[in-house]
Amino acid sequence: MTYLSRIRINPLREASRKMLANPRILHAAVMGGVPDHPTQERALWRLDTDNPRRPMLFALTRSKPDWTHIVESAGWPDADGEHAAVRDYTPLLAQLATGRQFAFRVTANPIQNTFRPHKPTPGQLEKQALGSHRAQRLGHRTAAAQLQWFTERTQRWGFRLPEARTDTGIPDLADDIQMRPAHELLITRRDRLTFNKPDNPKPVILHTATFEGLLEITDVGVFTERLLAGIGPAKAYGCGLLTLAPPRKLR
């Protein structure tokens, strides 16, 4: 079975401040809630900070989790309300059908693989000088590039983006004159995350974007696989979890 959880985070507590500042620490906390083979099971998670005073942590796990440790150290353990909601994901999966539309949200790590970075870092220049023939993975830094990265991959993820009813289109990055159809799609948040790993002196840098919009399923099998496995890279650091809701009009 698969379970989708929502955990309330208290940003004023010491443990939560550490989690909110470092995706590696938050990932460890999520995996600490998985009782069955936590080193083998890959959990997806996402931190939503629409209200910075009430962050919400979402997690998708294959086994039923226990979030007591997060509630006690980073939540409101003695307050009223539902601190950690855990729901069976099966009823949602049963609703998936070709042509069905859903509102969605996902935080992703849009990247490109290139042999010639436009503005190479000192480390990338060193690799070029050494004659490295491996493509380098770089994060897309502009909203336009991040949007294009997303829209170009929806078919391989088993869905399409319906065209917007009012907008006329947005410029194609390859040709500013050519207009691509506008979609029911927004970037609602963009971040540059920097954190350290114990085994690496160089900091990890991630450029992330939170996408919200309307999708239409084109391939139920592929779409289900992406719901369960996530989309894009950096899944251990809060990227890739696609959540669904009834269709709604974007603001």
mmCIF file of C-alpha atoms in Angstrom:
data_model
loop_
_atom_site.group_PDB
_atom_site.id
_atom_site.type_symbol
_atom_site.label_atom_id
_atom_site.label_comp_id
_atom_site.label_asym_id
_atom_site.label_seq_id
_atom_site.Cartn_x
_atom_site.Cartn_y
_atom_site.Cartn_z
ATOM 1 C CA MET A 1 0.000 0.000 0.000
ATOM 2 C CA THR A 2 0.931 3.654 -0.294
ATOM 3 C CA TYR A 3 0.220 6.463 2.156
ATOM 4 C CA LEU A 4 0.125 10.241 1.776
ATOM 5 C CA SER A 5 0.838 12.175 4.964
ATOM 6 C CA ARG A 6 0.535 15.816 5.981
ATOM 7 C CA ILE A 7 2.430 16.994 9.059
ATOM 8 C CA ARG A 8 2.143 20.411 10.703
ATOM 9 C CA ILE A 9 5.482 22.070 11.472
ATOM 10 C CA ASN A 10 6.054 24.667 14.193
ATOM 11 C CA PRO A 11 8.740 26.980 12.727
ATOM 12 C CA LEU A 12 9.593 28.477 16.141
ATOM 13 C CA ARG A 13 11.089 25.307 17.593
ATOM 14 C CA GLU A 14 14.822 24.627 17.465
ATOM 15 C CA ALA A 15 14.526 21.254 15.727
ATOM 16 C CA SER A 16 12.151 22.616 13.090
ATOM 17 C CA ARG A 17 14.480 25.537 12.308
ATOM 18 C CA LYS A 18 17.236 23.042 11.533
ATOM 19 C CA MET A 19 14.896 20.992 9.343
ATOM 20 C CA LEU A 20 13.620 24.015 7.464
ATOM 21 C CA ALA A 21 17.153 25.224 6.777
ATOM 22 C CA ASN A 22 18.611 21.949 5.506
ATOM 23 C CA PRO A 23 16.803 19.506 3.161
ATOM 24 C CA ARG A 24 19.262 16.753 4.135
ATOM 25 C CA ILE A 25 18.151 16.979 7.778
ATOM 26 C CA LEU A 26 14.485 17.049 6.801
ATOM 27 C CA HIS A 27 15.002 14.010 4.563
ATOM 28 C CA ALA A 28 16.493 12.114 7.517
ATOM 29 C CA ALA A 29 13.473 13.056 9.632
ATOM 30 C CA VAL A 30 11.091 11.780 6.941
ATOM 31 C CA MET A 31 12.957 8.480 6.613
ATOM 32 C CA GLY A 32 12.879 8.173 10.405
ATOM 33 C CA GLY A 33 9.114 7.808 10.171
ATOM 34 C CA VAL A 34 9.260 4.744 7.899
ATOM 35 C CA PRO A 35 9.331 1.553 10.008
ATOM 36 C CA ASP A 36 9.892 -1.052 7.279
ATOM 37 C CA HIS A 37 13.333 -1.081 5.639
ATOM 38 C CA PRO A 38 13.930 2.696 5.784
ATOM 39 C CA THR A 39 17.259 2.327 3.946
ATOM 40 C CA GLN A 40 15.566 0.536 1.034
ATOM 41 C CA GLU A 41 12.301 2.459 0.728
ATOM 42 C CA ARG A 42 12.395 5.742 -1.151
ATOM 43 C CA ALA A 43 9.948 8.244 0.284
ATOM 44 C CA LEU A 44 8.876 11.387 -1.545
ATOM 45 C CA TRP A 45 8.318 14.572 0.400
ATOM 46 C CA ARG A 46 7.653 18.275 -0.074
ATOM 47 C CA LEU A 47 7.661 21.244 2.246
ATOM 48 C CA ASP A 48 4.918 23.798 1.557
ATOM 49 C CA THR A 49 5.506 27.226 3.075
ATOM 50 C CA ASP A 50 2.572 29.180 1.655
ATOM 51 C CA ASN A 51 2.050 30.345 5.227
ATOM 52 C CA PRO A 52 5.563 30.654 6.704
ATOM 53 C CA ARG A 53 4.075 30.576 10.211
ATOM 54 C CA ARG A 54 2.383 27.235 9.496
ATOM 55 C CA PRO A 55 4.589 25.152 7.155
ATOM 56 C CA MET A 56 3.183 21.820 5.999
ATOM 57 C CA LEU A 57 5.273 18.736 5.301
ATOM 58 C CA PHE A 58 3.836 16.233 2.804
ATOM 59 C CA ALA A 59 5.259 12.726 2.478
ATOM 60 C CA LEU A 60 4.437 9.746 0.267
ATOM 61 C CA THR A 61 5.536 6.372 1.645
ATOM 62 C CA ARG A 62 5.009 2.751 0.618
ATOM 63 C CA SER A 63 4.627 1.566 4.224
ATOM 64 C CA LYS A 64 2.458 3.136 6.905
ATOM 65 C CA PRO A 65 4.550 5.767 8.701
ATOM 66 C CA ASP A 66 4.678 7.062 12.263
ATOM 67 C CA TRP A 67 5.419 10.791 12.572
ATOM 68 C CA THR A 68 5.477 10.977 16.365
ATOM 69 C CA HIS A 69 9.136 12.010 16.419
ATOM 70 C CA ILE A 70 8.498 14.988 14.098
ATOM 71 C CA VAL A 71 5.378 16.104 15.970
ATOM 72 C CA GLU A 72 7.168 15.922 19.334
ATOM 73 C CA SER A 73 10.336 17.709 18.221
ATOM 74 C CA ALA A 74 9.100 20.088 15.526
ATOM 75 C CA GLY A 75 5.324 20.359 15.854
ATOM 76 C CA TRP A 76 2.691 21.234 18.478
ATOM 77 C CA PRO A 77 2.444 17.960 20.442
ATOM 78 C CA ASP A 78 0.128 19.362 23.121
ATOM 79 C CA ALA A 79 -2.072 21.541 20.922
ATOM 80 C CA ASP A 80 -5.497 20.765 19.513
ATOM 81 C CA GLY A 81 -6.014 19.592 15.958
ATOM 82 C CA GLU A 82 -4.672 16.896 13.683
ATOM 83 C CA HIS A 83 -0.898 17.028 13.917
ATOM 84 C CA ALA A 84 -0.109 14.335 11.346
ATOM 85 C CA ALA A 85 -2.758 13.133 8.918
ATOM 86 C CA VAL A 86 -2.010 9.792 7.220
ATOM 87 C CA ARG A 87 -4.279 8.729 4.368
ATOM 88 C CA ASP A 88 -4.419 5.601 2.236
ATOM 89 C CA TYR A 89 -3.449 6.594 -1.319
ATOM 90 C CA THR A 90 -5.385 3.752 -2.974
ATOM 91 C CA PRO A 91 -8.722 5.608 -3.371
ATOM 92 C CA LEU A 92 -6.992 8.402 -5.304
ATOM 93 C CA LEU A 93 -5.159 5.970 -7.576
ATOM 94 C CA ALA A 94 -8.489 4.290 -8.324
ATOM 95 C CA GLN A 95 -9.866 7.610 -9.651
ATOM 96 C CA LEU A 96 -7.184 8.011 -12.327
ATOM 97 C CA ALA A 97 -8.446 7.711 -15.901
ATOM 98 C CA THR A 98 -7.381 8.894 -19.334
ATOM 99 C CA GLY A 99 -8.798 12.350 -20.027
ATOM 100 C CA ARG A 100 -9.481 13.153 -16.381
ATOM 101 C CA GLN A 101 -8.240 16.552 -15.202
ATOM 102 C CA PHE A 102 -6.734 17.493 -11.839
ATOM 103 C CA ALA A 103 -5.232 20.564 -10.268
ATOM 104 C CA PHE A 104 -1.680 19.789 -9.213
ATOM 105 C CA ARG A 105 1.322 21.045 -7.300
ATOM 106 C CA VAL A 106 4.923 19.865 -7.458
ATOM 107 C CA THR A 107 8.281 21.260 -6.394
ATOM 108 C CA ALA A 108 10.900 20.200 -8.913
ATOM 109 C CA ASN A 109 14.596 20.642 -9.672
ATOM 110 C CA PRO A 110 14.700 21.679 -13.363
ATOM 111 C CA ILE A 111 18.112 20.806 -14.790
ATOM 112 C CA GLN A 112 20.009 20.606 -18.053
ATOM 113 C CA ASN A 113 22.966 18.471 -19.106
ATOM 114 C CA THR A 114 25.504 20.486 -21.045
ATOM 115 C CA PHE A 115 29.138 20.246 -22.136
ATOM 116 C CA ARG A 116 29.560 24.028 -22.328
ATOM 117 C CA PRO A 117 28.072 25.970 -19.386
ATOM 118 C CA HIS A 118 27.185 29.568 -20.267
ATOM 119 C CA LYS A 119 28.728 30.930 -17.052
ATOM 120 C CA PRO A 120 30.985 28.143 -15.770
ATOM 121 C CA THR A 121 31.986 27.980 -12.127
ATOM 122 C CA PRO A 122 35.664 27.535 -11.142
ATOM 123 C CA GLY A 123 35.036 23.819 -10.656
ATOM 124 C CA GLN A 124 33.478 23.504 -14.108
ATOM 125 C CA LEU A 125 36.376 25.398 -15.674
ATOM 126 C CA GLU A 126 38.763 22.977 -14.002
ATOM 127 C CA LYS A 127 36.914 19.996 -15.474
ATOM 128 C CA GLN A 128 37.035 21.577 -18.942
ATOM 129 C CA ALA A 129 40.768 22.189 -18.579
ATOM 130 C CA LEU A 130 41.274 18.529 -17.668
ATOM 131 C CA GLY A 131 39.491 17.518 -20.860
ATOM 132 C CA SER A 132 36.436 15.971 -19.225
ATOM 133 C CA HIS A 133 34.025 14.570 -21.830
ATOM 134 C CA ARG A 134 31.125 14.114 -19.423
ATOM 135 C CA ALA A 135 28.134 16.428 -19.605
ATOM 136 C CA GLN A 136 27.667 18.614 -16.559
ATOM 137 C CA ARG A 137 24.342 18.826 -14.746
ATOM 138 C CA LEU A 138 23.252 22.420 -14.203
ATOM 139 C CA GLY A 139 20.098 23.816 -12.682
ATOM 140 C CA HIS A 140 17.880 26.103 -14.752
ATOM 141 C CA ARG A 141 17.946 29.481 -13.017
ATOM 142 C CA THR A 142 15.304 31.547 -14.853
ATOM 143 C CA ALA A 143 11.551 31.154 -14.617
ATOM 144 C CA ALA A 144 11.248 30.934 -18.407
ATOM 145 C CA ALA A 145 13.766 28.091 -18.619
ATOM 146 C CA GLN A 146 12.124 26.279 -15.703
ATOM 147 C CA LEU A 147 8.704 26.542 -17.329
ATOM 148 C CA GLN A 148 10.045 25.226 -20.619
ATOM 149 C CA TRP A 149 11.785 22.343 -18.840
ATOM 150 C CA PHE A 150 8.461 21.355 -17.277
ATOM 151 C CA THR A 151 6.227 21.720 -20.333
ATOM 152 C CA GLU A 152 8.599 19.738 -22.555
ATOM 153 C CA ARG A 153 8.419 16.702 -20.257
ATOM 154 C CA THR A 154 4.740 16.321 -19.434
ATOM 155 C CA GLN A 155 4.048 13.713 -22.135
ATOM 156 C CA ARG A 156 6.776 11.428 -20.797
ATOM 157 C CA TRP A 157 5.149 11.802 -17.370
ATOM 158 C CA GLY A 158 1.771 10.628 -18.670
ATOM 159 C CA PHE A 159 -0.157 13.901 -18.825
ATOM 160 C CA ARG A 160 -0.599 17.071 -20.831
ATOM 161 C CA LEU A 161 -1.272 20.674 -19.867
ATOM 162 C CA PRO A 162 -4.534 22.069 -21.274
ATOM 163 C CA GLU A 163 -4.142 25.373 -23.090
ATOM 164 C CA ALA A 164 -5.184 28.471 -21.194
ATOM 165 C CA ARG A 165 -8.460 30.003 -22.320
ATOM 166 C CA THR A 166 -7.444 33.649 -22.108
ATOM 167 C CA ASP A 167 -3.658 34.012 -22.529
ATOM 168 C CA THR A 168 -2.293 34.168 -26.069
ATOM 169 C CA GLY A 169 1.003 32.437 -25.449
ATOM 170 C CA ILE A 170 4.563 32.850 -24.233
ATOM 171 C CA PRO A 171 7.766 33.244 -26.237
ATOM 172 C CA ASP A 172 9.745 30.136 -27.100
ATOM 173 C CA LEU A 173 13.268 30.355 -25.691
ATOM 174 C CA ALA A 174 14.733 29.153 -28.970
ATOM 175 C CA ASP A 175 12.959 31.846 -30.958
ATOM 176 C CA ASP A 176 11.411 34.858 -29.277
ATOM 177 C CA ILE A 177 9.217 35.489 -32.309
ATOM 178 C CA GLN A 178 7.580 32.078 -32.233
ATOM 179 C CA MET A 179 4.845 31.878 -29.619
ATOM 180 C CA ARG A 180 4.099 28.695 -27.709
ATOM 181 C CA PRO A 181 0.559 28.132 -26.415
ATOM 182 C CA ALA A 182 0.075 29.259 -22.829
ATOM 183 C CA HIS A 183 -0.990 26.584 -20.390
ATOM 184 C CA GLU A 184 -2.814 26.442 -17.089
ATOM 185 C CA LEU A 185 0.536 26.559 -15.331
ATOM 186 C CA LEU A 186 2.225 28.876 -12.828
ATOM 187 C CA ILE A 187 5.467 28.964 -10.910
ATOM 188 C CA THR A 188 4.396 29.977 -7.418
ATOM 189 C CA ARG A 189 7.798 29.779 -5.734
ATOM 190 C CA ARG A 190 11.454 29.674 -6.775
ATOM 191 C CA ASP A 191 14.360 28.919 -4.440
ATOM 192 C CA ARG A 192 18.115 28.503 -4.426
ATOM 193 C CA LEU A 193 18.938 25.961 -1.733
ATOM 194 C CA THR A 194 22.455 25.651 -0.339
ATOM 195 C CA PHE A 195 23.443 23.079 2.260
ATOM 196 C CA ASN A 196 26.351 20.849 3.210
ATOM 197 C CA LYS A 197 26.840 17.093 3.314
ATOM 198 C CA PRO A 198 29.215 15.531 5.851
ATOM 199 C CA ASP A 199 31.206 13.626 3.228
ATOM 200 C CA ASN A 200 31.646 16.542 0.816
ATOM 201 C CA PRO A 201 33.425 19.845 1.571
ATOM 202 C CA LYS A 202 31.650 21.546 -1.332
ATOM 203 C CA PRO A 203 28.109 22.783 -0.651
ATOM 204 C CA VAL A 204 25.155 21.307 -2.505
ATOM 205 C CA ILE A 205 23.304 23.952 -4.542
ATOM 206 C CA LEU A 206 19.801 23.295 -5.884
ATOM 207 C CA HIS A 207 17.579 25.592 -7.932
ATOM 208 C CA THR A 208 13.972 24.583 -7.336
ATOM 209 C CA ALA A 209 10.612 25.744 -8.653
ATOM 210 C CA THR A 210 7.121 25.003 -7.372
ATOM 211 C CA PHE A 211 4.676 24.483 -10.231
ATOM 212 C CA GLU A 212 0.909 24.671 -9.907
ATOM 213 C CA GLY A 213 -1.629 24.186 -12.654
ATOM 214 C CA LEU A 214 -4.114 21.966 -14.390
ATOM 215 C CA LEU A 215 -3.220 18.635 -15.993
ATOM 216 C CA GLU A 216 -5.047 16.052 -18.074
ATOM 217 C CA ILE A 217 -4.031 12.399 -17.870
ATOM 218 C CA THR A 218 -2.952 10.864 -21.181
ATOM 219 C CA ASP A 219 -1.449 7.558 -19.984
ATOM 220 C CA VAL A 220 -2.740 6.153 -16.697
ATOM 221 C CA GLY A 221 0.079 3.626 -16.282
ATOM 222 C CA VAL A 222 2.882 6.115 -16.810
ATOM 223 C CA PHE A 223 1.135 8.786 -14.746
ATOM 224 C CA THR A 224 0.609 6.401 -11.837
ATOM 225 C CA GLU A 225 4.283 5.455 -11.945
ATOM 226 C CA ARG A 226 5.304 9.130 -11.778
ATOM 227 C CA LEU A 227 2.922 9.785 -8.891
ATOM 228 C CA LEU A 228 4.552 6.981 -6.913
ATOM 229 C CA ALA A 229 8.163 7.486 -7.994
ATOM 230 C CA GLY A 230 8.247 11.273 -8.428
ATOM 231 C CA ILE A 231 9.395 13.496 -11.284
ATOM 232 C CA GLY A 232 12.799 14.990 -11.957
ATOM 233 C CA PRO A 233 15.980 14.769 -9.848
ATOM 234 C CA ALA A 234 16.756 15.706 -6.218
ATOM 235 C CA LYS A 235 13.923 13.599 -4.798
ATOM 236 C CA ALA A 236 15.810 13.079 -1.539
ATOM 237 C CA TYR A 237 15.814 16.852 -1.048
ATOM 238 C CA GLY A 238 12.100 17.575 -1.308
ATOM 239 C CA CYS A 239 11.574 17.528 -5.077
ATOM 240 C CA GLY A 240 9.351 15.383 -7.260
ATOM 241 C CA LEU A 241 6.218 14.806 -5.168
ATOM 242 C CA LEU A 242 3.200 15.542 -7.378
ATOM 243 C CA THR A 243 -0.020 16.077 -5.429
ATOM 244 C CA LEU A 244 -3.506 16.303 -6.934
ATOM 245 C CA ALA A 245 -6.737 18.108 -6.126
ATOM 246 C CA PRO A 246 -10.083 18.740 -7.853
ATOM 247 C CA PRO A 247 -9.755 21.164 -10.793
ATOM 248 C CA ARG A 248 -9.840 24.843 -9.897
ATOM 249 C CA LYS A 249 -9.223 28.146 -11.614
ATOM 250 C CA LEU A 250 -5.683 29.471 -11.198
ATOM 251 C CA ARG A 251 -5.287 32.866 -9.565
#
